[in-house]
JSON list of C-alpha atoms in Angstrom, two decimals:
[
{"chain": "B", "resi": 1, "resn": "UNK", "atom": "CA", "xyz": [-40.93, -94.55, 2.03]},
{"chain": "B", "resi": 2, "resn": "UNK", "atom": "CA", "xyz": [-39.46, -91.19, 3.00]},
{"chain": "B", "resi": 3, "resn": "UNK", "atom": "CA", "xyz": [-42.67, -89.80, 4.49]},
{"chain": "B", "resi": 4, "resn": "UNK", "atom": "CA", "xyz": [-41.66, -90.26, 8.15]},
{"chain": "B", "resi": 5, "resn": "UNK", "atom": "CA", "xyz": [-38.23, -88.82, 7.51]},
{"chain": "B", "resi": 6, "resn": "UNK", "atom": "CA", "xyz": [-39.69, -85.80, 5.73]},
{"chain": "B", "resi": 7, "resn": "UNK", "atom": "CA", "xyz": [-42.15, -85.05, 8.55]},
{"chain": "B", "resi": 8, "resn": "UNK", "atom": "CA", "xyz": [-39.44, -85.13, 11.19]},
{"chain": "B", "resi": 9, "resn": "UNK", "atom": "CA", "xyz": [-37.16, -82.93, 9.11]},
{"chain": "B", "resi": 10, "resn": "UNK", "atom": "CA", "xyz": [-40.06, -80.51, 8.66]},
{"chain": "B", "resi": 11, "resn": "UNK", "atom": "CA", "xyz": [-40.38, -80.19, 12.45]},
{"chain": "B", "resi": 12, "resn": "UNK", "atom": "CA", "xyz": [-36.63, -79.66, 12.78]},
{"chain": "B", "resi": 13, "resn": "UNK", "atom": "CA", "xyz": [-36.63, -76.91, 10.20]},
{"chain": "B", "resi": 14, "resn": "UNK", "atom": "CA", "xyz": [-39.54, -75.22, 11.93]},
{"chain": "B", "resi": 15, "resn": "UNK", "atom": "CA", "xyz": [-37.46, -75.27, 15.09]},
{"chain": "B", "resi": 16, "resn": "UNK", "atom": "CA", "xyz": [-34.47, -73.71, 13.40]},
{"chain": "B", "resi": 17, "resn": "UNK", "atom": "CA", "xyz": [-36.50, -71.08, 11.60]},
{"chain": "B", "resi": 18, "resn": "UNK", "atom": "CA", "xyz": [-38.51, -70.11, 14.66]},
{"chain": "B", "resi": 19, "resn": "UNK", "atom": "CA", "xyz": [-35.39, -69.48, 16.70]},
{"chain": "B", "resi": 20, "resn": "UNK", "atom": "CA", "xyz": [-33.97, -67.29, 13.95]},
{"chain": "B", "resi": 21, "resn": "UNK", "atom": "CA", "xyz": [-37.05, -65.12, 13.71]},
{"chain": "B", "resi": 22, "resn": "UNK", "atom": "CA", "xyz": [-36.05, -62.93, 16.64]},
{"chain": "B", "resi": 23, "resn": "UNK", "atom": "CA", "xyz": [-32.38, -62.38, 15.82]},
{"chain": "B", "resi": 24, "resn": "UNK", "atom": "CA", "xyz": [-30.19, -60.86, 13.14]},
{"chain": "B", "resi": 25, "resn": "UNK", "atom": "CA", "xyz": [-27.88, -63.02, 11.07]},
{"chain": "B", "resi": 26, "resn": "UNK", "atom": "CA", "xyz": [-24.39, -63.64, 12.35]},
{"chain": "B", "resi": 27, "resn": "UNK", "atom": "CA", "xyz": [-21.57, -63.16, 9.89]},
{"chain": "B", "resi": 28, "resn": "UNK", "atom": "CA", "xyz": [-19.18, -65.53, 11.65]},
{"chain": "B", "resi": 29, "resn": "UNK", "atom": "CA", "xyz": [-20.43, -68.76, 13.18]},
{"chain": "B", "resi": 30, "resn": "UNK", "atom": "CA", "xyz": [-18.51, -70.28, 16.07]},
{"chain": "B", "resi": 31, "resn": "UNK", "atom": "CA", "xyz": [-18.27, -74.00, 15.42]},
{"chain": "B", "resi": 32, "resn": "UNK", "atom": "CA", "xyz": [-16.40, -74.74, 18.65]},
{"chain": "B", "resi": 33, "resn": "UNK", "atom": "CA", "xyz": [-19.64, -74.76, 20.70]},
{"chain": "B", "resi": 34, "resn": "UNK", "atom": "CA", "xyz": [-22.35, -77.15, 19.45]},
{"chain": "B", "resi": 35, "resn": "UNK", "atom": "CA", "xyz": [-25.11, -75.47, 21.47]},
{"chain": "B", "resi": 36, "resn": "UNK", "atom": "CA", "xyz": [-24.56, -71.96, 20.16]},
{"chain": "B", "resi": 37, "resn": "UNK", "atom": "CA", "xyz": [-23.80, -73.39, 16.70]},
{"chain": "B", "resi": 38, "resn": "UNK", "atom": "CA", "xyz": [-27.37, -74.59, 16.19]},
{"chain": "B", "resi": 39, "resn": "UNK", "atom": "CA", "xyz": [-28.85, -71.21, 17.09]},
{"chain": "B", "resi": 40, "resn": "UNK", "atom": "CA", "xyz": [-26.33, -69.21, 15.05]},
{"chain": "B", "resi": 41, "resn": "UNK", "atom": "CA", "xyz": [-26.95, -71.30, 11.93]},
{"chain": "B", "resi": 42, "resn": "UNK", "atom": "CA", "xyz": [-30.68, -70.81, 12.45]},
{"chain": "B", "resi": 43, "resn": "UNK", "atom": "CA", "xyz": [-30.31, -67.04, 12.65]},
{"chain": "B", "resi": 44, "resn": "UNK", "atom": "CA", "xyz": [-28.24, -66.87, 9.49]},
{"chain": "B", "resi": 45, "resn": "UNK", "atom": "CA", "xyz": [-30.48, -69.23, 7.53]},
{"chain": "B", "resi": 46, "resn": "UNK", "atom": "CA", "xyz": [-33.68, -67.46, 8.49]},
{"chain": "B", "resi": 47, "resn": "UNK", "atom": "CA", "xyz": [-32.23, -64.04, 7.63]},
{"chain": "B", "resi": 48, "resn": "UNK", "atom": "CA", "xyz": [-31.27, -65.34, 4.18]},
{"chain": "B", "resi": 49, "resn": "UNK", "atom": "CA", "xyz": [-34.76, -66.80, 3.79]},
{"chain": "B", "resi": 50, "resn": "UNK", "atom": "CA", "xyz": [-36.32, -63.35, 4.28]},
{"chain": "B", "resi": 51, "resn": "UNK", "atom": "CA", "xyz": [-33.67, -61.58, 2.22]},
{"chain": "B", "resi": 52, "resn": "UNK", "atom": "CA", "xyz": [-34.38, -63.79, -0.78]},
{"chain": "B", "resi": 53, "resn": "UNK", "atom": "CA", "xyz": [-38.20, -63.87, -0.58]},
{"chain": "B", "resi": 54, "resn": "UNK", "atom": "CA", "xyz": [-38.64, -62.40, -4.07]},
{"chain": "B", "resi": 55, "resn": "UNK", "atom": "CA", "xyz": [-36.15, -64.87, -5.56]},
{"chain": "B", "resi": 56, "resn": "UNK", "atom": "CA", "xyz": [-37.98, -67.75, -3.89]},
{"chain": "B", "resi": 57, "resn": "UNK", "atom": "CA", "xyz": [-41.34, -66.54, -5.17]},
{"chain": "B", "resi": 58, "resn": "UNK", "atom": "CA", "xyz": [-39.93, -66.38, -8.71]},
{"chain": "B", "resi": 59, "resn": "UNK", "atom": "CA", "xyz": [-38.14, -69.72, -8.45]},
{"chain": "B", "resi": 60, "resn": "UNK", "atom": "CA", "xyz": [-38.94, -71.99, -5.46]},
{"chain": "B", "resi": 61, "resn": "UNK", "atom": "CA", "xyz": [-35.85, -74.08, -6.23]},
{"chain": "B", "resi": 62, "resn": "UNK", "atom": "CA", "xyz": [-33.84, -71.11, -4.90]},
{"chain": "B", "resi": 63, "resn": "UNK", "atom": "CA", "xyz": [-34.57, -72.61, -1.48]},
{"chain": "B", "resi": 64, "resn": "UNK", "atom": "CA", "xyz": [-32.07, -75.33, -2.40]},
{"chain": "B", "resi": 65, "resn": "UNK", "atom": "CA", "xyz": [-29.44, -72.62, -2.90]},
{"chain": "B", "resi": 66, "resn": "UNK", "atom": "CA", "xyz": [-30.14, -71.21, 0.56]},
{"chain": "B", "resi": 67, "resn": "UNK", "atom": "CA", "xyz": [-29.90, -74.64, 2.19]},
{"chain": "B", "resi": 68, "resn": "UNK", "atom": "CA", "xyz": [-26.70, -75.42, 0.30]},
{"chain": "B", "resi": 69, "resn": "UNK", "atom": "CA", "xyz": [-24.98, -72.18, 1.26]},
{"chain": "B", "resi": 70, "resn": "UNK", "atom": "CA", "xyz": [-26.31, -71.50, 4.77]},
{"chain": "B", "resi": 71, "resn": "UNK", "atom": "CA", "xyz": [-27.12, -74.88, 6.33]},
{"chain": "B", "resi": 72, "resn": "UNK", "atom": "CA", "xyz": [-25.14, -77.69, 4.73]},
{"chain": "B", "resi": 73, "resn": "UNK", "atom": "CA", "xyz": [-21.67, -76.40, 5.70]},
{"chain": "B", "resi": 74, "resn": "UNK", "atom": "CA", "xyz": [-22.63, -77.30, 9.28]},
{"chain": "B", "resi": 75, "resn": "UNK", "atom": "CA", "xyz": [-24.06, -80.75, 8.52]},
{"chain": "B", "resi": 76, "resn": "UNK", "atom": "CA", "xyz": [-21.68, -83.70, 8.54]},
{"chain": "B", "resi": 77, "resn": "UNK", "atom": "CA", "xyz": [-23.39, -85.38, 5.60]},
{"chain": "B", "resi": 78, "resn": "UNK", "atom": "CA", "xyz": [-20.39, -87.60, 4.78]},
{"chain": "B", "resi": 79, "resn": "UNK", "atom": "CA", "xyz": [-20.41, -89.14, 8.25]},
{"chain": "B", "resi": 80, "resn": "UNK", "atom": "CA", "xyz": [-24.19, -89.52, 8.07]},
{"chain": "B", "resi": 81, "resn": "UNK", "atom": "CA", "xyz": [-23.92, -91.13, 4.62]},
{"chain": "B", "resi": 82, "resn": "UNK", "atom": "CA", "xyz": [-21.41, -93.70, 5.83]},
{"chain": "B", "resi": 83, "resn": "UNK", "atom": "CA", "xyz": [-23.56, -94.49, 8.87]},
{"chain": "B", "resi": 84, "resn": "UNK", "atom": "CA", "xyz": [-26.60, -94.94, 6.63]},
{"chain": "B", "resi": 85, "resn": "UNK", "atom": "CA", "xyz": [-24.77, -97.44, 4.43]},
{"chain": "B", "resi": 86, "resn": "UNK", "atom": "CA", "xyz": [-23.89, -99.43, 7.53]},
{"chain": "B", "resi": 87, "resn": "UNK", "atom": "CA", "xyz": [-22.45, -102.88, 6.83]},
{"chain": "B", "resi": 88, "resn": "UNK", "atom": "CA", "xyz": [-22.62, -102.31, 3.07]},
{"chain": "B", "resi": 89, "resn": "UNK", "atom": "CA", "xyz": [-20.05, -99.52, 3.22]},
{"chain": "B", "resi": 90, "resn": "UNK", "atom": "CA", "xyz": [-17.19, -102.02, 3.05]},
{"chain": "B", "resi": 91, "resn": "UNK", "atom": "CA", "xyz": [-18.70, -103.59, -0.08]},
{"chain": "B", "resi": 92, "resn": "UNK", "atom": "CA", "xyz": [-18.58, -100.35, -2.06]},
{"chain": "B", "resi": 93, "resn": "UNK", "atom": "CA", "xyz": [-15.77, -99.01, -4.21]},
{"chain": "B", "resi": 94, "resn": "UNK", "atom": "CA", "xyz": [-14.26, -95.58, -3.56]},
{"chain": "B", "resi": 95, "resn": "UNK", "atom": "CA", "xyz": [-16.11, -94.22, -6.58]},
{"chain": "B", "resi": 96, "resn": "UNK", "atom": "CA", "xyz": [-19.43, -95.62, -5.34]},
{"chain": "B", "resi": 97, "resn": "UNK", "atom": "CA", "xyz": [-18.90, -94.18, -1.88]},
{"chain": "B", "resi": 98, "resn": "UNK", "atom": "CA", "xyz": [-18.14, -90.74, -3.27]},
{"chain": "B", "resi": 99, "resn": "UNK", "atom": "CA", "xyz": [-21.19, -90.79, -5.53]},
{"chain": "B", "resi": 100, "resn": "UNK", "atom": "CA", "xyz": [-23.42, -92.07, -2.74]},
{"chain": "B", "resi": 101, "resn": "UNK", "atom": "CA", "xyz": [-22.25, -89.29, -0.41]},
{"chain": "B", "resi": 102, "resn": "UNK", "atom": "CA", "xyz": [-23.03, -86.65, -3.04]},
{"chain": "B", "resi": 103, "resn": "UNK", "atom": "CA", "xyz": [-26.40, -88.23, -3.83]},
{"chain": "B", "resi": 104, "resn": "UNK", "atom": "CA", "xyz": [-27.34, -88.37, -0.15]},
{"chain": "B", "resi": 105, "resn": "UNK", "atom": "CA", "xyz": [-26.21, -84.78, 0.33]},
{"chain": "B", "resi": 106, "resn": "UNK", "atom": "CA", "xyz": [-28.39, -83.70, -2.58]},
{"chain": "B", "resi": 107, "resn": "UNK", "atom": "CA", "xyz": [-31.34, -85.59, -1.16]},
{"chain": "B", "resi": 108, "resn": "UNK", "atom": "CA", "xyz": [-30.90, -83.86, 2.20]},
{"chain": "B", "resi": 109, "resn": "UNK", "atom": "CA", "xyz": [-30.71, -80.45, 0.52]},
{"chain": "B", "resi": 110, "resn": "UNK", "atom": "CA", "xyz": [-33.92, -81.08, -1.40]},
{"chain": "B", "resi": 111, "resn": "UNK", "atom": "CA", "xyz": [-35.70, -82.40, 1.71]},
{"chain": "B", "resi": 112, "resn": "UNK", "atom": "CA", "xyz": [-34.62, -79.46, 3.88]},
{"chain": "B", "resi": 113, "resn": "UNK", "atom": "CA", "xyz": [-35.59, -77.00, 1.14]},
{"chain": "B", "resi": 114, "resn": "UNK", "atom": "CA", "xyz": [-39.08, -78.46, 0.83]},
{"chain": "B", "resi": 115, "resn": "UNK", "atom": "CA", "xyz": [-39.39, -78.31, 4.63]},
{"chain": "B", "resi": 116, "resn": "UNK", "atom": "CA", "xyz": [-38.96, -74.53, 4.44]},
{"chain": "B", "resi": 117, "resn": "UNK", "atom": "CA", "xyz": [-42.35, -74.33, 2.73]},
{"chain": "B", "resi": 118, "resn": "UNK", "atom": "CA", "xyz": [-44.04, -75.82, 5.82]},
{"chain": "B", "resi": 119, "resn": "UNK", "atom": "CA", "xyz": [-42.97, -73.05, 8.20]},
{"chain": "B", "resi": 120, "resn": "UNK", "atom": "CA", "xyz": [-45.70, -71.06, 9.98]},
{"chain": "B", "resi": 121, "resn": "UNK", "atom": "CA", "xyz": [-45.44, -69.44, 13.41]},
{"chain": "B", "resi": 122, "resn": "UNK", "atom": "CA", "xyz": [-44.27, -72.15, 15.77]},
{"chain": "B", "resi": 123, "resn": "UNK", "atom": "CA", "xyz": [-42.08, -71.18, 18.71]},
{"chain": "B", "resi": 124, "resn": "UNK", "atom": "CA", "xyz": [-39.11, -73.00, 20.18]},
{"chain": "B", "resi": 125, "resn": "UNK", "atom": "CA", "xyz": [-37.73, -73.77, 23.61]},
{"chain": "B", "resi": 126, "resn": "UNK", "atom": "CA", "xyz": [-34.10, -74.83, 23.92]},
{"chain": "B", "resi": 127, "resn": "UNK", "atom": "CA", "xyz": [-32.73, -77.09, 26.62]},
{"chain": "B", "resi": 128, "resn": "UNK", "atom": "CA", "xyz": [-29.93, -75.89, 28.85]},
{"chain": "B", "resi": 129, "resn": "UNK", "atom": "CA", "xyz": [-26.44, -76.08, 27.37]},
{"chain": "B", "resi": 130, "resn": "UNK", "atom": "CA", "xyz": [-24.27, -78.72, 29.00]},
{"chain": "B", "resi": 131, "resn": "UNK", "atom": "CA", "xyz": [-20.54, -79.04, 29.60]},
{"chain": "B", "resi": 132, "resn": "UNK", "atom": "CA", "xyz": [-19.12, -80.66, 26.46]},
{"chain": "B", "resi": 133, "resn": "UNK", "atom": "CA", "xyz": [-15.42, -80.53, 27.33]},
{"chain": "B", "resi": 134, "resn": "UNK", "atom": "CA", "xyz": [-13.88, -83.86, 26.42]},
{"chain": "B", "resi": 135, "resn": "UNK", "atom": "CA", "xyz": [-17.05, -85.07, 24.70]},
{"chain": "B", "resi": 136, "resn": "UNK", "atom": "CA", "xyz": [-17.06, -86.38, 21.13]},
{"chain": "B", "resi": 137, "resn": "UNK", "atom": "CA", "xyz": [-20.84, -86.38, 20.72]},
{"chain": "B", "resi": 138, "resn": "UNK", "atom": "CA", "xyz": [-23.51, -84.13, 22.23]},
{"chain": "B", "resi": 139, "resn": "UNK", "atom": "CA", "xyz": [-27.29, -83.72, 22.01]},
{"chain": "B", "resi": 140, "resn": "UNK", "atom": "CA", "xyz": [-28.93, -80.30, 21.68]},
{"chain": "B", "resi": 141, "resn": "UNK", "atom": "CA", "xyz": [-32.47, -80.55, 23.09]},
{"chain": "B", "resi": 142, "resn": "UNK", "atom": "CA", "xyz": [-35.27, -78.60, 21.45]},
{"chain": "B", "resi": 143, "resn": "UNK", "atom": "CA", "xyz": [-39.04, -78.37, 21.87]},
{"chain": "B", "resi": 144, "resn": "UNK", "atom": "CA", "xyz": [-41.29, -77.03, 19.10]},
{"chain": "B", "resi": 145, "resn": "UNK", "atom": "CA", "xyz": [-44.35, -75.44, 20.70]},
{"chain": "B", "resi": 146, "resn": "UNK", "atom": "CA", "xyz": [-47.61, -74.76, 18.89]},
{"chain": "B", "resi": 147, "resn": "UNK", "atom": "CA", "xyz": [-50.80, -73.65, 20.69]},
{"chain": "B", "resi": 148, "resn": "UNK", "atom": "CA", "xyz": [-53.34, -76.43, 21.11]},
{"chain": "B", "resi": 149, "resn": "UNK", "atom": "CA", "xyz": [-50.90, -79.24, 20.30]},
{"chain": "B", "resi": 150, "resn": "UNK", "atom": "CA", "xyz": [-48.43, -81.29, 22.34]},
{"chain": "B", "resi": 151, "resn": "UNK", "atom": "CA", "xyz": [-44.86, -80.00, 22.20]},
{"chain": "B", "resi": 152, "resn": "UNK", "atom": "CA", "xyz": [-42.63, -81.78, 19.69]},
{"chain": "B", "resi": 153, "resn": "UNK", "atom": "CA", "xyz": [-39.43, -83.00, 21.33]},
{"chain": "B", "resi": 154, "resn": "UNK", "atom": "CA", "xyz": [-36.29, -82.99, 19.21]},
{"chain": "B", "resi": 155, "resn": "UNK", "atom": "CA", "xyz": [-32.59, -83.63, 19.67]},
{"chain": "B", "resi": 156, "resn": "UNK", "atom": "CA", "xyz": [-29.95, -82.43, 17.26]},
{"chain": "B", "resi": 157, "resn": "UNK", "atom": "CA", "xyz": [-26.97, -84.79, 17.46]},
{"chain": "B", "resi": 158, "resn": "UNK", "atom": "CA", "xyz": [-23.55, -83.26, 16.81]},
{"chain": "B", "resi": 159, "resn": "UNK", "atom": "CA", "xyz": [-20.03, -84.66, 16.71]},
{"chain": "B", "resi": 160, "resn": "UNK", "atom": "CA", "xyz": [-16.65, -83.08, 17.34]},
{"chain": "B", "resi": 161, "resn": "UNK", "atom": "CA", "xyz": [-14.31, -83.15, 14.36]},
{"chain": "B", "resi": 162, "resn": "UNK", "atom": "CA", "xyz": [-10.53, -83.61, 14.52]},
{"chain": "B", "resi": 163, "resn": "UNK", "atom": "CA", "xyz": [-9.95, -79.86, 14.38]},
{"chain": "B", "resi": 164, "resn": "UNK", "atom": "CA", "xyz": [-12.18, -79.27, 17.43]},
{"chain": "B", "resi": 165, "resn": "UNK", "atom": "CA", "xyz": [-15.17, -77.89, 15.51]},
{"chain": "B", "resi": 166, "resn": "UNK", "atom": "CA", "xyz": [-18.65, -79.40, 15.59]},
{"chain": "B", "resi": 167, "resn": "UNK", "atom": "CA", "xyz": [-21.18, -80.46, 12.98]},
{"chain": "B", "resi": 168, "resn": "UNK", "atom": "CA", "xyz": [-24.69, -81.88, 13.21]},
{"chain": "B", "resi": 169, "resn": "UNK", "atom": "CA", "xyz": [-25.23, -85.36, 11.81]},
{"chain": "B", "resi": 170, "resn": "UNK", "atom": "CA", "xyz": [-28.55, -86.69, 13.12]},
{"chain": "B", "resi": 171, "resn": "UNK", "atom": "CA", "xyz": [-31.96, -85.63, 14.35]},
{"chain": "B", "resi": 172, "resn": "UNK", "atom": "CA", "xyz": [-33.97, -87.53, 16.93]},
{"chain": "B", "resi": 173, "resn": "UNK", "atom": "CA", "xyz": [-37.68, -86.70, 16.71]},
{"chain": "B", "resi": 174, "resn": "UNK", "atom": "CA", "xyz": [-39.90, -87.99, 19.52]},
{"chain": "B", "resi": 175, "resn": "UNK", "atom": "CA", "xyz": [-37.27, -90.60, 20.36]},
{"chain": "B", "resi": 176, "resn": "UNK", "atom": "CA", "xyz": [-36.77, -91.81, 16.78]},
{"chain": "B", "resi": 177, "resn": "UNK", "atom": "CA", "xyz": [-33.36, -91.38, 15.14]},
{"chain": "B", "resi": 178, "resn": "UNK", "atom": "CA", "xyz": [-33.60, -90.32, 11.52]},
{"chain": "B", "resi": 179, "resn": "UNK", "atom": "CA", "xyz": [-30.16, -91.74, 10.87]},
{"chain": "B", "resi": 180, "resn": "UNK", "atom": "CA", "xyz": [-31.19, -95.14, 12.19]},
{"chain": "B", "resi": 181, "resn": "UNK", "atom": "CA", "xyz": [-34.44, -95.14, 10.24]},
{"chain": "B", "resi": 182, "resn": "UNK", "atom": "CA", "xyz": [-32.65, -94.16, 7.05]},
{"chain": "B", "resi": 183, "resn": "UNK", "atom": "CA", "xyz": [-30.04, -96.84, 7.64]},
{"chain": "B", "resi": 184, "resn": "UNK", "atom": "CA", "xyz": [-32.75, -99.48, 7.84]},
{"chain": "B", "resi": 185, "resn": "UNK", "atom": "CA", "xyz": [-34.40, -98.32, 4.63]},
{"chain": "B", "resi": 186, "resn": "UNK", "atom": "CA", "xyz": [-31.21, -97.73, 2.66]},
{"chain": "B", "resi": 187, "resn": "UNK", "atom": "CA", "xyz": [-29.55, -101.02, 3.62]},
{"chain": "B", "resi": 188, "resn": "UNK", "atom": "CA", "xyz": [-32.72, -102.91, 2.64]},
{"chain": "B", "resi": 189, "resn": "UNK", "atom": "CA", "xyz": [-32.69, -101.20, -0.75]},
{"chain": "B", "resi": 190, "resn": "UNK", "atom": "CA", "xyz": [-28.98, -101.83, -1.25]},
{"chain": "B", "resi": 191, "resn": "UNK", "atom": "CA", "xyz": [-29.49, -105.51, -0.44]},
{"chain": "B", "resi": 192, "resn": "UNK", "atom": "CA", "xyz": [-32.47, -105.83, -2.78]},
{"chain": "B", "resi": 193, "resn": "UNK", "atom": "CA", "xyz": [-31.48, -103.55, -5.66]},
{"chain": "B", "resi": 194, "resn": "UNK", "atom": "CA", "xyz": [-27.80, -102.69, -5.26]},
{"chain": "B", "resi": 195, "resn": "UNK", "atom": "CA", "xyz": [-25.95, -99.48, -4.49]},
{"chain": "B", "resi": 196, "resn": "UNK", "atom": "CA", "xyz": [-26.26, -98.08, -8.02]},
{"chain": "B", "resi": 197, "resn": "UNK", "atom": "CA", "xyz": [-30.05, -98.27, -7.91]},
{"chain": "B", "resi": 198, "resn": "UNK", "atom": "CA", "xyz": [-30.10, -96.45, -4.56]},
{"chain": "B", "resi": 199, "resn": "UNK", "atom": "CA", "xyz": [-27.82, -93.72, -5.89]},
{"chain": "B", "resi": 200, "resn": "UNK", "atom": "CA", "xyz": [-30.14, -93.24, -8.87]},
{"chain": "B", "resi": 201, "resn": "UNK", "atom": "CA", "xyz": [-33.18, -93.09, -6.59]},
{"chain": "B", "resi": 202, "resn": "UNK", "atom": "CA", "xyz": [-31.59, -90.43, -4.38]},
{"chain": "B", "resi": 203, "resn": "UNK", "atom": "CA", "xyz": [-30.70, -88.39, -7.45]},
{"chain": "B", "resi": 204, "resn": "UNK", "atom": "CA", "xyz": [-34.31, -88.54, -8.61]},
{"chain": "B", "resi": 205, "resn": "UNK", "atom": "CA", "xyz": [-35.44, -87.23, -5.21]},
{"chain": "B", "resi": 206, "resn": "UNK", "atom": "CA", "xyz": [-32.83, -84.49, -5.42]},
{"chain": "B", "resi": 207, "resn": "UNK", "atom": "CA", "xyz": [-33.99, -83.34, -8.85]},
{"chain": "B", "resi": 208, "resn": "UNK", "atom": "CA", "xyz": [-37.62, -82.92, -7.82]},
{"chain": "B", "resi": 209, "resn": "UNK", "atom": "CA", "xyz": [-38.69, -79.28, -7.91]},
{"chain": "B", "resi": 210, "resn": "UNK", "atom": "CA", "xyz": [-39.70, -77.47, -4.72]},
{"chain": "B", "resi": 211, "resn": "UNK", "atom": "CA", "xyz": [-43.46, -77.01, -4.44]},
{"chain": "B", "resi": 212, "resn": "UNK", "atom": "CA", "xyz": [-44.55, -73.96, -2.44]},
{"chain": "B", "resi": 213, "resn": "UNK", "atom": "CA", "xyz": [-48.10, -75.30, -2.35]},
{"chain": "B", "resi": 214, "resn": "UNK", "atom": "CA", "xyz": [-47.29, -78.82, -1.17]},
{"chain": "B", "resi": 215, "resn": "UNK", "atom": "CA", "xyz": [-48.74, -78.20, 2.28]},
{"chain": "B", "resi": 216, "resn": "UNK", "atom": "CA", "xyz": [-52.07, -77.02, 0.83]},
{"chain": "B", "resi": 217, "resn": "UNK", "atom": "CA", "xyz": [-52.29, -80.10, -1.39]},
{"chain": "B", "resi": 218, "resn": "UNK", "atom": "CA", "xyz": [-51.90, -82.37, 1.63]},
{"chain": "B", "resi": 219, "resn": "UNK", "atom": "CA", "xyz": [-54.73, -80.71, 3.54]}
]
């Protein structure tokens, strides 16, 4: 049921990694500009990916460490988690909400980490930065370009937090919102099986080991 989500995330990660391939990592990331934020996070994540190649080869699950430390601080997973729960959010207890947020965060980390294994040599074209003064939400347009194939159009959705910084919370791949698709799937599961069952399922996904050869097995 997560196949479509995984494929879109894979394309997004290829976009981030490709951008970072030509630049050195930035020590400090400016979160006050959503357009430069995406590129800066990409640079830093890709540099860490190369720095830790031997660690990854020895233990592929180290990719989860990289995603946790370099990418997730700039993803508003709590906001995304609440949006995914939709109407069922108000039916959960505080404890259930907290555990669901952590389970969804873990699932995202595992999914992003597995997506790293799909990276090859795609290139990326970024849309022009727009004036975001006074805006609460913005879209960062991206195209993943691979010779012989149609360009993949993506949008990273970001929101302004109360302190004026920005975080990404959604990805739109070829016009399809991952947040919306996940909301449909998650709410159906909550209705049919209950929130506890969904939390357990997300934890199972999180605990799956990263497979460096997953792409070869699919082909």
